[in-house]
């Protein structure tokens, strides 16, 4: 007599089929993950579908980058001084002497430093025109470097942004002056020393 066969549960067979499909899908997902990690363009994110989950985006790896420092621009550019020259100072007394250093700023961001040596009619230094500069200093005298008196009314006129610092000696007396063209008194003092300092239109 044949042995009776137990009835087959159709749900159990479907469960086995789903398990086999999952085992087949897992290696495929692993291959996709490896391909995403070895892509030709590291900057392009790769999207991988993982069975049973949401799509995963793989971003490019980012290396640390340090900040780039930009040097700050300098406020004033130092212009080269002209070469040392010598000349004859016309109309300068034989005993007149001066030894001066000038730092001139044109007010537009460019400054230059030069010197002047006067020994009677002999003039030398890196000043643009030593002969004429010695003549101007000899004519103006040491008092031209003194600041304007406080009781003098000065016209309120602006002559330009130029400034100059002059220091040294005139006829053996020390002088030091901050020159500018901010009002009428300062313009007059400045103009008396041209060309030791450039003219107002320089």
PDB file of C-alpha atoms in Angstrom:
ATOM      1  CA  UNK A   1       0.000   0.000   0.000  1.00  0.00           C
ATOM      2  CA  UNK A   2       1.575   3.440  -0.992  1.00  0.00           C
ATOM      3  CA  UNK A   3       2.730   5.782   1.780  1.00  0.00           C
ATOM      4  CA  UNK A   4       0.505   8.867   1.956  1.00  0.00           C
ATOM      5  CA  UNK A   5       2.254  12.168   1.004  1.00  0.00           C
ATOM      6  CA  UNK A   6       1.745  15.155   3.259  1.00  0.00           C
ATOM      7  CA  UNK A   7       0.130  18.106   1.451  1.00  0.00           C
ATOM      8  CA  UNK A   8       2.568  20.851   0.385  1.00  0.00           C
ATOM      9  CA  UNK A   9       2.089  24.318   1.905  1.00  0.00           C
ATOM     10  CA  UNK A  10       2.236  26.818  -1.024  1.00  0.00           C
ATOM     11  CA  UNK A  11       3.362  29.650   1.328  1.00  0.00           C
ATOM     12  CA  UNK A  12       6.453  27.691   2.384  1.00  0.00           C
ATOM     13  CA  UNK A  13       7.507  27.283  -1.266  1.00  0.00           C
ATOM     14  CA  UNK A  14       7.125  31.031  -1.912  1.00  0.00           C
ATOM     15  CA  UNK A  15       9.305  31.816   1.133  1.00  0.00           C
ATOM     16  CA  UNK A  16      12.090  29.569  -0.200  1.00  0.00           C
ATOM     17  CA  UNK A  17      11.947  31.275  -3.616  1.00  0.00           C
ATOM     18  CA  UNK A  18      12.258  34.781  -2.057  1.00  0.00           C
ATOM     19  CA  UNK A  19      15.255  33.661   0.027  1.00  0.00           C
ATOM     20  CA  UNK A  20      17.025  32.344  -3.099  1.00  0.00           C
ATOM     21  CA  UNK A  21      16.398  35.629  -4.948  1.00  0.00           C
ATOM     22  CA  UNK A  22      17.823  37.623  -1.983  1.00  0.00           C
ATOM     23  CA  UNK A  23      20.983  35.464  -1.994  1.00  0.00           C
ATOM     24  CA  UNK A  24      21.433  36.172  -5.718  1.00  0.00           C
ATOM     25  CA  UNK A  25      20.825  39.943  -5.264  1.00  0.00           C
ATOM     26  CA  UNK A  26      23.397  40.396  -2.488  1.00  0.00           C
ATOM     27  CA  UNK A  27      26.505  39.758  -4.662  1.00  0.00           C
ATOM     28  CA  UNK A  28      25.123  42.149  -7.281  1.00  0.00           C
ATOM     29  CA  UNK A  29      24.808  44.912  -4.660  1.00  0.00           C
ATOM     30  CA  UNK A  30      28.368  44.284  -3.525  1.00  0.00           C
ATOM     31  CA  UNK A  31      29.584  44.641  -7.135  1.00  0.00           C
ATOM     32  CA  UNK A  32      27.733  47.974  -7.445  1.00  0.00           C
ATOM     33  CA  UNK A  33      29.328  49.262  -4.226  1.00  0.00           C
ATOM     34  CA  UNK A  34      32.838  48.309  -5.441  1.00  0.00           C
ATOM     35  CA  UNK A  35      32.240  49.961  -8.808  1.00  0.00           C
ATOM     36  CA  UNK A  36      31.078  53.166  -7.100  1.00  0.00           C
ATOM     37  CA  UNK A  37      34.219  53.244  -4.940  1.00  0.00           C
ATOM     38  CA  UNK A  38      36.537  52.801  -7.948  1.00  0.00           C
ATOM     39  CA  UNK A  39      34.931  55.298 -10.345  1.00  0.00           C
ATOM     40  CA  UNK A  40      36.990  57.266 -12.835  1.00  0.00           C
ATOM     41  CA  UNK A  41      35.801  60.671 -11.531  1.00  0.00           C
ATOM     42  CA  UNK A  42      36.314  61.038  -7.750  1.00  0.00           C
ATOM     43  CA  UNK A  43      34.506  64.359  -7.786  1.00  0.00           C
ATOM     44  CA  UNK A  44      31.196  62.879  -9.050  1.00  0.00           C
ATOM     45  CA  UNK A  45      28.946  61.391  -6.341  1.00  0.00           C
ATOM     46  CA  UNK A  46      27.781  57.823  -7.053  1.00  0.00           C
ATOM     47  CA  UNK A  47      24.231  56.617  -6.255  1.00  0.00           C
ATOM     48  CA  UNK A  48      23.813  52.939  -5.334  1.00  0.00           C
ATOM     49  CA  UNK A  49      20.512  51.098  -4.870  1.00  0.00           C
ATOM     50  CA  UNK A  50      20.689  48.790  -1.870  1.00  0.00           C
ATOM     51  CA  UNK A  51      18.054  46.007  -1.869  1.00  0.00           C
ATOM     52  CA  UNK A  52      15.458  46.613   0.760  1.00  0.00           C
ATOM     53  CA  UNK A  53      16.671  50.199   1.549  1.00  0.00           C
ATOM     54  CA  UNK A  54      16.825  53.772   0.260  1.00  0.00           C
ATOM     55  CA  UNK A  55      19.322  54.790  -2.492  1.00  0.00           C
ATOM     56  CA  UNK A  56      22.692  55.774  -0.989  1.00  0.00           C
ATOM     57  CA  UNK A  57      24.808  58.585  -2.427  1.00  0.00           C
ATOM     58  CA  UNK A  58      28.554  58.242  -2.104  1.00  0.00           C
ATOM     59  CA  UNK A  59      30.209  61.714  -2.052  1.00  0.00           C
ATOM     60  CA  UNK A  60      33.801  62.402  -3.086  1.00  0.00           C
ATOM     61  CA  UNK A  61      36.451  62.409  -0.428  1.00  0.00           C
ATOM     62  CA  UNK A  62      37.639  65.878   0.494  1.00  0.00           C
ATOM     63  CA  UNK A  63      41.181  66.566   1.594  1.00  0.00           C
ATOM     64  CA  UNK A  64      41.965  69.353   4.064  1.00  0.00           C
ATOM     65  CA  UNK A  65      42.785  72.655   2.499  1.00  0.00           C
ATOM     66  CA  UNK A  66      44.421  75.471   4.390  1.00  0.00           C
ATOM     67  CA  UNK A  67      43.476  79.145   4.044  1.00  0.00           C
ATOM     68  CA  UNK A  68      45.467  81.205   1.577  1.00  0.00           C
ATOM     69  CA  UNK A  69      47.008  84.297   3.128  1.00  0.00           C
ATOM     70  CA  UNK A  70      46.988  87.453   1.014  1.00  0.00           C
ATOM     71  CA  UNK A  71      49.684  89.938   1.907  1.00  0.00           C
ATOM     72  CA  UNK A  72      48.394  93.281   2.855  1.00  0.00           C
ATOM     73  CA  UNK A  73      49.319  96.023   0.505  1.00  0.00           C
ATOM     74  CA  UNK A  74      51.676  98.654   1.821  1.00  0.00           C
ATOM     75  CA  UNK A  75      50.180 102.092   2.346  1.00  0.00           C
ATOM     76  CA  UNK A  76      53.165 104.037   0.995  1.00  0.00           C
ATOM     77  CA  UNK A  77      55.575 103.142  -1.797  1.00  0.00           C
ATOM     78  CA  UNK A  78      59.173 104.292  -1.286  1.00  0.00           C
ATOM     79  CA  UNK A  79      60.437 105.820  -4.521  1.00  0.00           C
ATOM     80  CA  UNK A  80      64.159 105.500  -5.257  1.00  0.00           C
ATOM     81  CA  UNK A  81      66.181 108.650  -4.639  1.00  0.00           C
ATOM     82  CA  UNK A  82      68.002 110.250  -7.571  1.00  0.00           C
ATOM     83  CA  UNK A  83      71.766 109.681  -7.758  1.00  0.00           C
ATOM     84  CA  UNK A  84      74.166 111.949  -5.902  1.00  0.00           C
ATOM     85  CA  UNK A  85      75.163 115.016  -7.901  1.00  0.00           C
ATOM     86  CA  UNK A  86      77.102 118.247  -7.374  1.00  0.00           C
ATOM     87  CA  UNK A  87      76.537 121.744  -8.653  1.00  0.00           C
ATOM     88  CA  UNK A  88      77.422 125.366  -8.080  1.00  0.00           C
ATOM     89  CA  UNK A  89      74.969 127.329  -5.941  1.00  0.00           C
ATOM     90  CA  UNK A  90      74.593 130.787  -7.435  1.00  0.00           C
ATOM     91  CA  UNK A  91      74.473 133.715  -5.009  1.00  0.00           C
ATOM     92  CA  UNK A  92      75.301 131.676  -1.884  1.00  0.00           C
ATOM     93  CA  UNK A  93      77.730 133.289   0.603  1.00  0.00           C
ATOM     94  CA  UNK A  94      81.082 131.561   0.951  1.00  0.00           C
ATOM     95  CA  UNK A  95      80.583 130.742   4.610  1.00  0.00           C
ATOM     96  CA  UNK A  96      77.091 129.309   4.252  1.00  0.00           C
ATOM     97  CA  UNK A  97      76.656 125.635   5.240  1.00  0.00           C
ATOM     98  CA  UNK A  98      73.712 123.256   5.381  1.00  0.00           C
ATOM     99  CA  UNK A  99      73.307 119.538   5.800  1.00  0.00           C
ATOM    100  CA  UNK A 100      69.682 118.431   5.397  1.00  0.00           C
ATOM    101  CA  UNK A 101      67.653 115.257   4.945  1.00  0.00           C
ATOM    102  CA  UNK A 102      64.212 115.503   3.353  1.00  0.00           C
ATOM    103  CA  UNK A 103      61.443 112.898   3.364  1.00  0.00           C
ATOM    104  CA  UNK A 104      58.822 113.973   0.853  1.00  0.00           C
ATOM    105  CA  UNK A 105      55.357 112.420   0.462  1.00  0.00           C
ATOM    106  CA  UNK A 106      53.291 113.396  -2.560  1.00  0.00           C
ATOM    107  CA  UNK A 107      50.037 112.586  -0.747  1.00  0.00           C
ATOM    108  CA  UNK A 108      49.183 109.879  -3.269  1.00  0.00           C
ATOM    109  CA  UNK A 109      51.033 106.994  -1.621  1.00  0.00           C
ATOM    110  CA  UNK A 110      54.576 107.610  -2.912  1.00  0.00           C
ATOM    111  CA  UNK A 111      57.399 108.895  -0.679  1.00  0.00           C
ATOM    112  CA  UNK A 112      61.097 109.474  -1.230  1.00  0.00           C
ATOM    113  CA  UNK A 113      64.039 110.493   0.938  1.00  0.00           C
ATOM    114  CA  UNK A 114      66.998 112.554  -0.267  1.00  0.00           C
ATOM    115  CA  UNK A 115      69.738 114.733   1.198  1.00  0.00           C
ATOM    116  CA  UNK A 116      71.424 118.051   0.515  1.00  0.00           C
ATOM    117  CA  UNK A 117      74.870 119.337   1.494  1.00  0.00           C
ATOM    118  CA  UNK A 118      75.785 123.001   1.011  1.00  0.00           C
ATOM    119  CA  UNK A 119      79.287 124.377   1.538  1.00  0.00           C
ATOM    120  CA  UNK A 120      79.445 127.909   0.235  1.00  0.00           C
ATOM    121  CA  UNK A 121      78.915 127.828  -3.494  1.00  0.00           C
ATOM    122  CA  UNK A 122      79.392 124.044  -3.606  1.00  0.00           C
ATOM    123  CA  UNK A 123      76.219 121.944  -3.482  1.00  0.00           C
ATOM    124  CA  UNK A 124      75.862 118.173  -3.542  1.00  0.00           C
ATOM    125  CA  UNK A 125      73.522 115.384  -2.548  1.00  0.00           C
ATOM    126  CA  UNK A 126      70.651 113.331  -3.900  1.00  0.00           C
ATOM    127  CA  UNK A 127      68.259 116.316  -3.955  1.00  0.00           C
ATOM    128  CA  UNK A 128      66.767 116.814  -7.443  1.00  0.00           C
ATOM    129  CA  UNK A 129      68.575 120.171  -7.971  1.00  0.00           C
ATOM    130  CA  UNK A 130      71.291 120.658  -5.312  1.00  0.00           C
ATOM    131  CA  UNK A 131      72.515 124.039  -6.585  1.00  0.00           C
ATOM    132  CA  UNK A 132      69.066 125.645  -6.673  1.00  0.00           C
ATOM    133  CA  UNK A 133      68.083 123.977  -3.366  1.00  0.00           C
ATOM    134  CA  UNK A 134      71.138 125.410  -1.560  1.00  0.00           C
ATOM    135  CA  UNK A 135      70.364 128.856  -2.972  1.00  0.00           C
ATOM    136  CA  UNK A 136      66.773 128.629  -1.714  1.00  0.00           C
ATOM    137  CA  UNK A 137      67.818 127.499   1.778  1.00  0.00           C
ATOM    138  CA  UNK A 138      70.496 130.220   2.026  1.00  0.00           C
ATOM    139  CA  UNK A 139      67.959 132.866   0.987  1.00  0.00           C
ATOM    140  CA  UNK A 140      65.217 131.608   3.358  1.00  0.00           C
ATOM    141  CA  UNK A 141      67.492 131.059   6.361  1.00  0.00           C
ATOM    142  CA  UNK A 142      66.954 128.797   9.357  1.00  0.00           C
ATOM    143  CA  UNK A 143      63.806 130.727  10.353  1.00  0.00           C
ATOM    144  CA  UNK A 144      62.001 129.250   7.355  1.00  0.00           C
ATOM    145  CA  UNK A 145      61.938 125.910   9.210  1.00  0.00           C
ATOM    146  CA  UNK A 146      60.273 127.371  12.309  1.00  0.00           C
ATOM    147  CA  UNK A 147      56.526 126.724  12.679  1.00  0.00           C
ATOM    148  CA  UNK A 148      54.161 129.629  11.997  1.00  0.00           C
ATOM    149  CA  UNK A 149      53.440 131.848  15.013  1.00  0.00           C
ATOM    150  CA  UNK A 150      50.180 131.151  16.762  1.00  0.00           C
ATOM    151  CA  UNK A 151      49.028 134.810  16.665  1.00  0.00           C
ATOM    152  CA  UNK A 152      49.176 134.982  12.862  1.00  0.00           C
ATOM    153  CA  UNK A 153      45.908 134.743  10.944  1.00  0.00           C
ATOM    154  CA  UNK A 154      46.331 132.229   8.115  1.00  0.00           C
ATOM    155  CA  UNK A 155      44.082 132.109   5.081  1.00  0.00           C
ATOM    156  CA  UNK A 156      42.079 128.898   4.988  1.00  0.00           C
ATOM    157  CA  UNK A 157      43.127 127.697   1.588  1.00  0.00           C
ATOM    158  CA  UNK A 158      44.189 124.154   0.820  1.00  0.00           C
ATOM    159  CA  UNK A 159      47.300 123.930  -1.325  1.00  0.00           C
ATOM    160  CA  UNK A 160      47.483 120.149  -1.749  1.00  0.00           C
ATOM    161  CA  UNK A 161      48.108 116.888   0.146  1.00  0.00           C
ATOM    162  CA  UNK A 162      51.917 117.019  -0.083  1.00  0.00           C
ATOM    163  CA  UNK A 163      53.972 116.817   3.125  1.00  0.00           C
ATOM    164  CA  UNK A 164      57.693 116.886   3.888  1.00  0.00           C
ATOM    165  CA  UNK A 165      59.865 116.281   6.934  1.00  0.00           C
ATOM    166  CA  UNK A 166      63.136 118.216   6.909  1.00  0.00           C
ATOM    167  CA  UNK A 167      65.869 117.779   9.508  1.00  0.00           C
ATOM    168  CA  UNK A 168      69.556 118.649   9.828  1.00  0.00           C
ATOM    169  CA  UNK A 169      71.537 121.852  10.257  1.00  0.00           C
ATOM    170  CA  UNK A 170      71.602 125.274   8.610  1.00  0.00           C
ATOM    171  CA  UNK A 171      74.651 127.425   9.350  1.00  0.00           C
ATOM    172  CA  UNK A 172      75.415 125.099  12.250  1.00  0.00           C
ATOM    173  CA  UNK A 173      71.963 125.477  13.863  1.00  0.00           C
ATOM    174  CA  UNK A 174      69.785 122.349  14.128  1.00  0.00           C
ATOM    175  CA  UNK A 175      66.489 122.514  12.259  1.00  0.00           C
ATOM    176  CA  UNK A 176      63.497 120.205  12.116  1.00  0.00           C
ATOM    177  CA  UNK A 177      60.269 121.002  10.326  1.00  0.00           C
ATOM    178  CA  UNK A 178      57.059 119.275   9.315  1.00  0.00           C
ATOM    179  CA  UNK A 179      56.007 121.023   6.125  1.00  0.00           C
ATOM    180  CA  UNK A 180      52.559 120.896   4.592  1.00  0.00           C
ATOM    181  CA  UNK A 181      50.249 122.873   2.333  1.00  0.00           C
ATOM    182  CA  UNK A 182      47.135 122.870   4.517  1.00  0.00           C
ATOM    183  CA  UNK A 183      46.675 126.666   4.806  1.00  0.00           C
ATOM    184  CA  UNK A 184      48.116 129.971   3.596  1.00  0.00           C
ATOM    185  CA  UNK A 185      50.886 130.177   6.213  1.00  0.00           C
ATOM    186  CA  UNK A 186      52.125 126.666   5.555  1.00  0.00           C
ATOM    187  CA  UNK A 187      51.975 127.200   1.799  1.00  0.00           C
ATOM    188  CA  UNK A 188      54.165 130.320   2.126  1.00  0.00           C
ATOM    189  CA  UNK A 189      56.767 128.452   4.194  1.00  0.00           C
ATOM    190  CA  UNK A 190      56.731 125.562   1.721  1.00  0.00           C
ATOM    191  CA  UNK A 191      57.106 127.814  -1.328  1.00  0.00           C
ATOM    192  CA  UNK A 192      60.094 129.606   0.254  1.00  0.00           C
ATOM    193  CA  UNK A 193      62.013 126.299   0.296  1.00  0.00           C
ATOM    194  CA  UNK A 194      61.267 125.191  -3.284  1.00  0.00           C
ATOM    195  CA  UNK A 195      63.182 123.357  -4.831  1.00  0.00           C
ATOM    196  CA  UNK A 196      64.430 121.795  -1.597  1.00  0.00           C
ATOM    197  CA  UNK A 197      60.859 120.492  -1.609  1.00  0.00           C
ATOM    198  CA  UNK A 198      58.966 120.084  -4.895  1.00  0.00           C
ATOM    199  CA  UNK A 199      56.669 122.824  -6.090  1.00  0.00           C
ATOM    200  CA  UNK A 200      52.994 122.654  -5.206  1.00  0.00           C
ATOM    201  CA  UNK A 201      52.056 121.294  -8.641  1.00  0.00           C
ATOM    202  CA  UNK A 202      54.505 118.343  -8.380  1.00  0.00           C
TER     203      UNK A 202
END
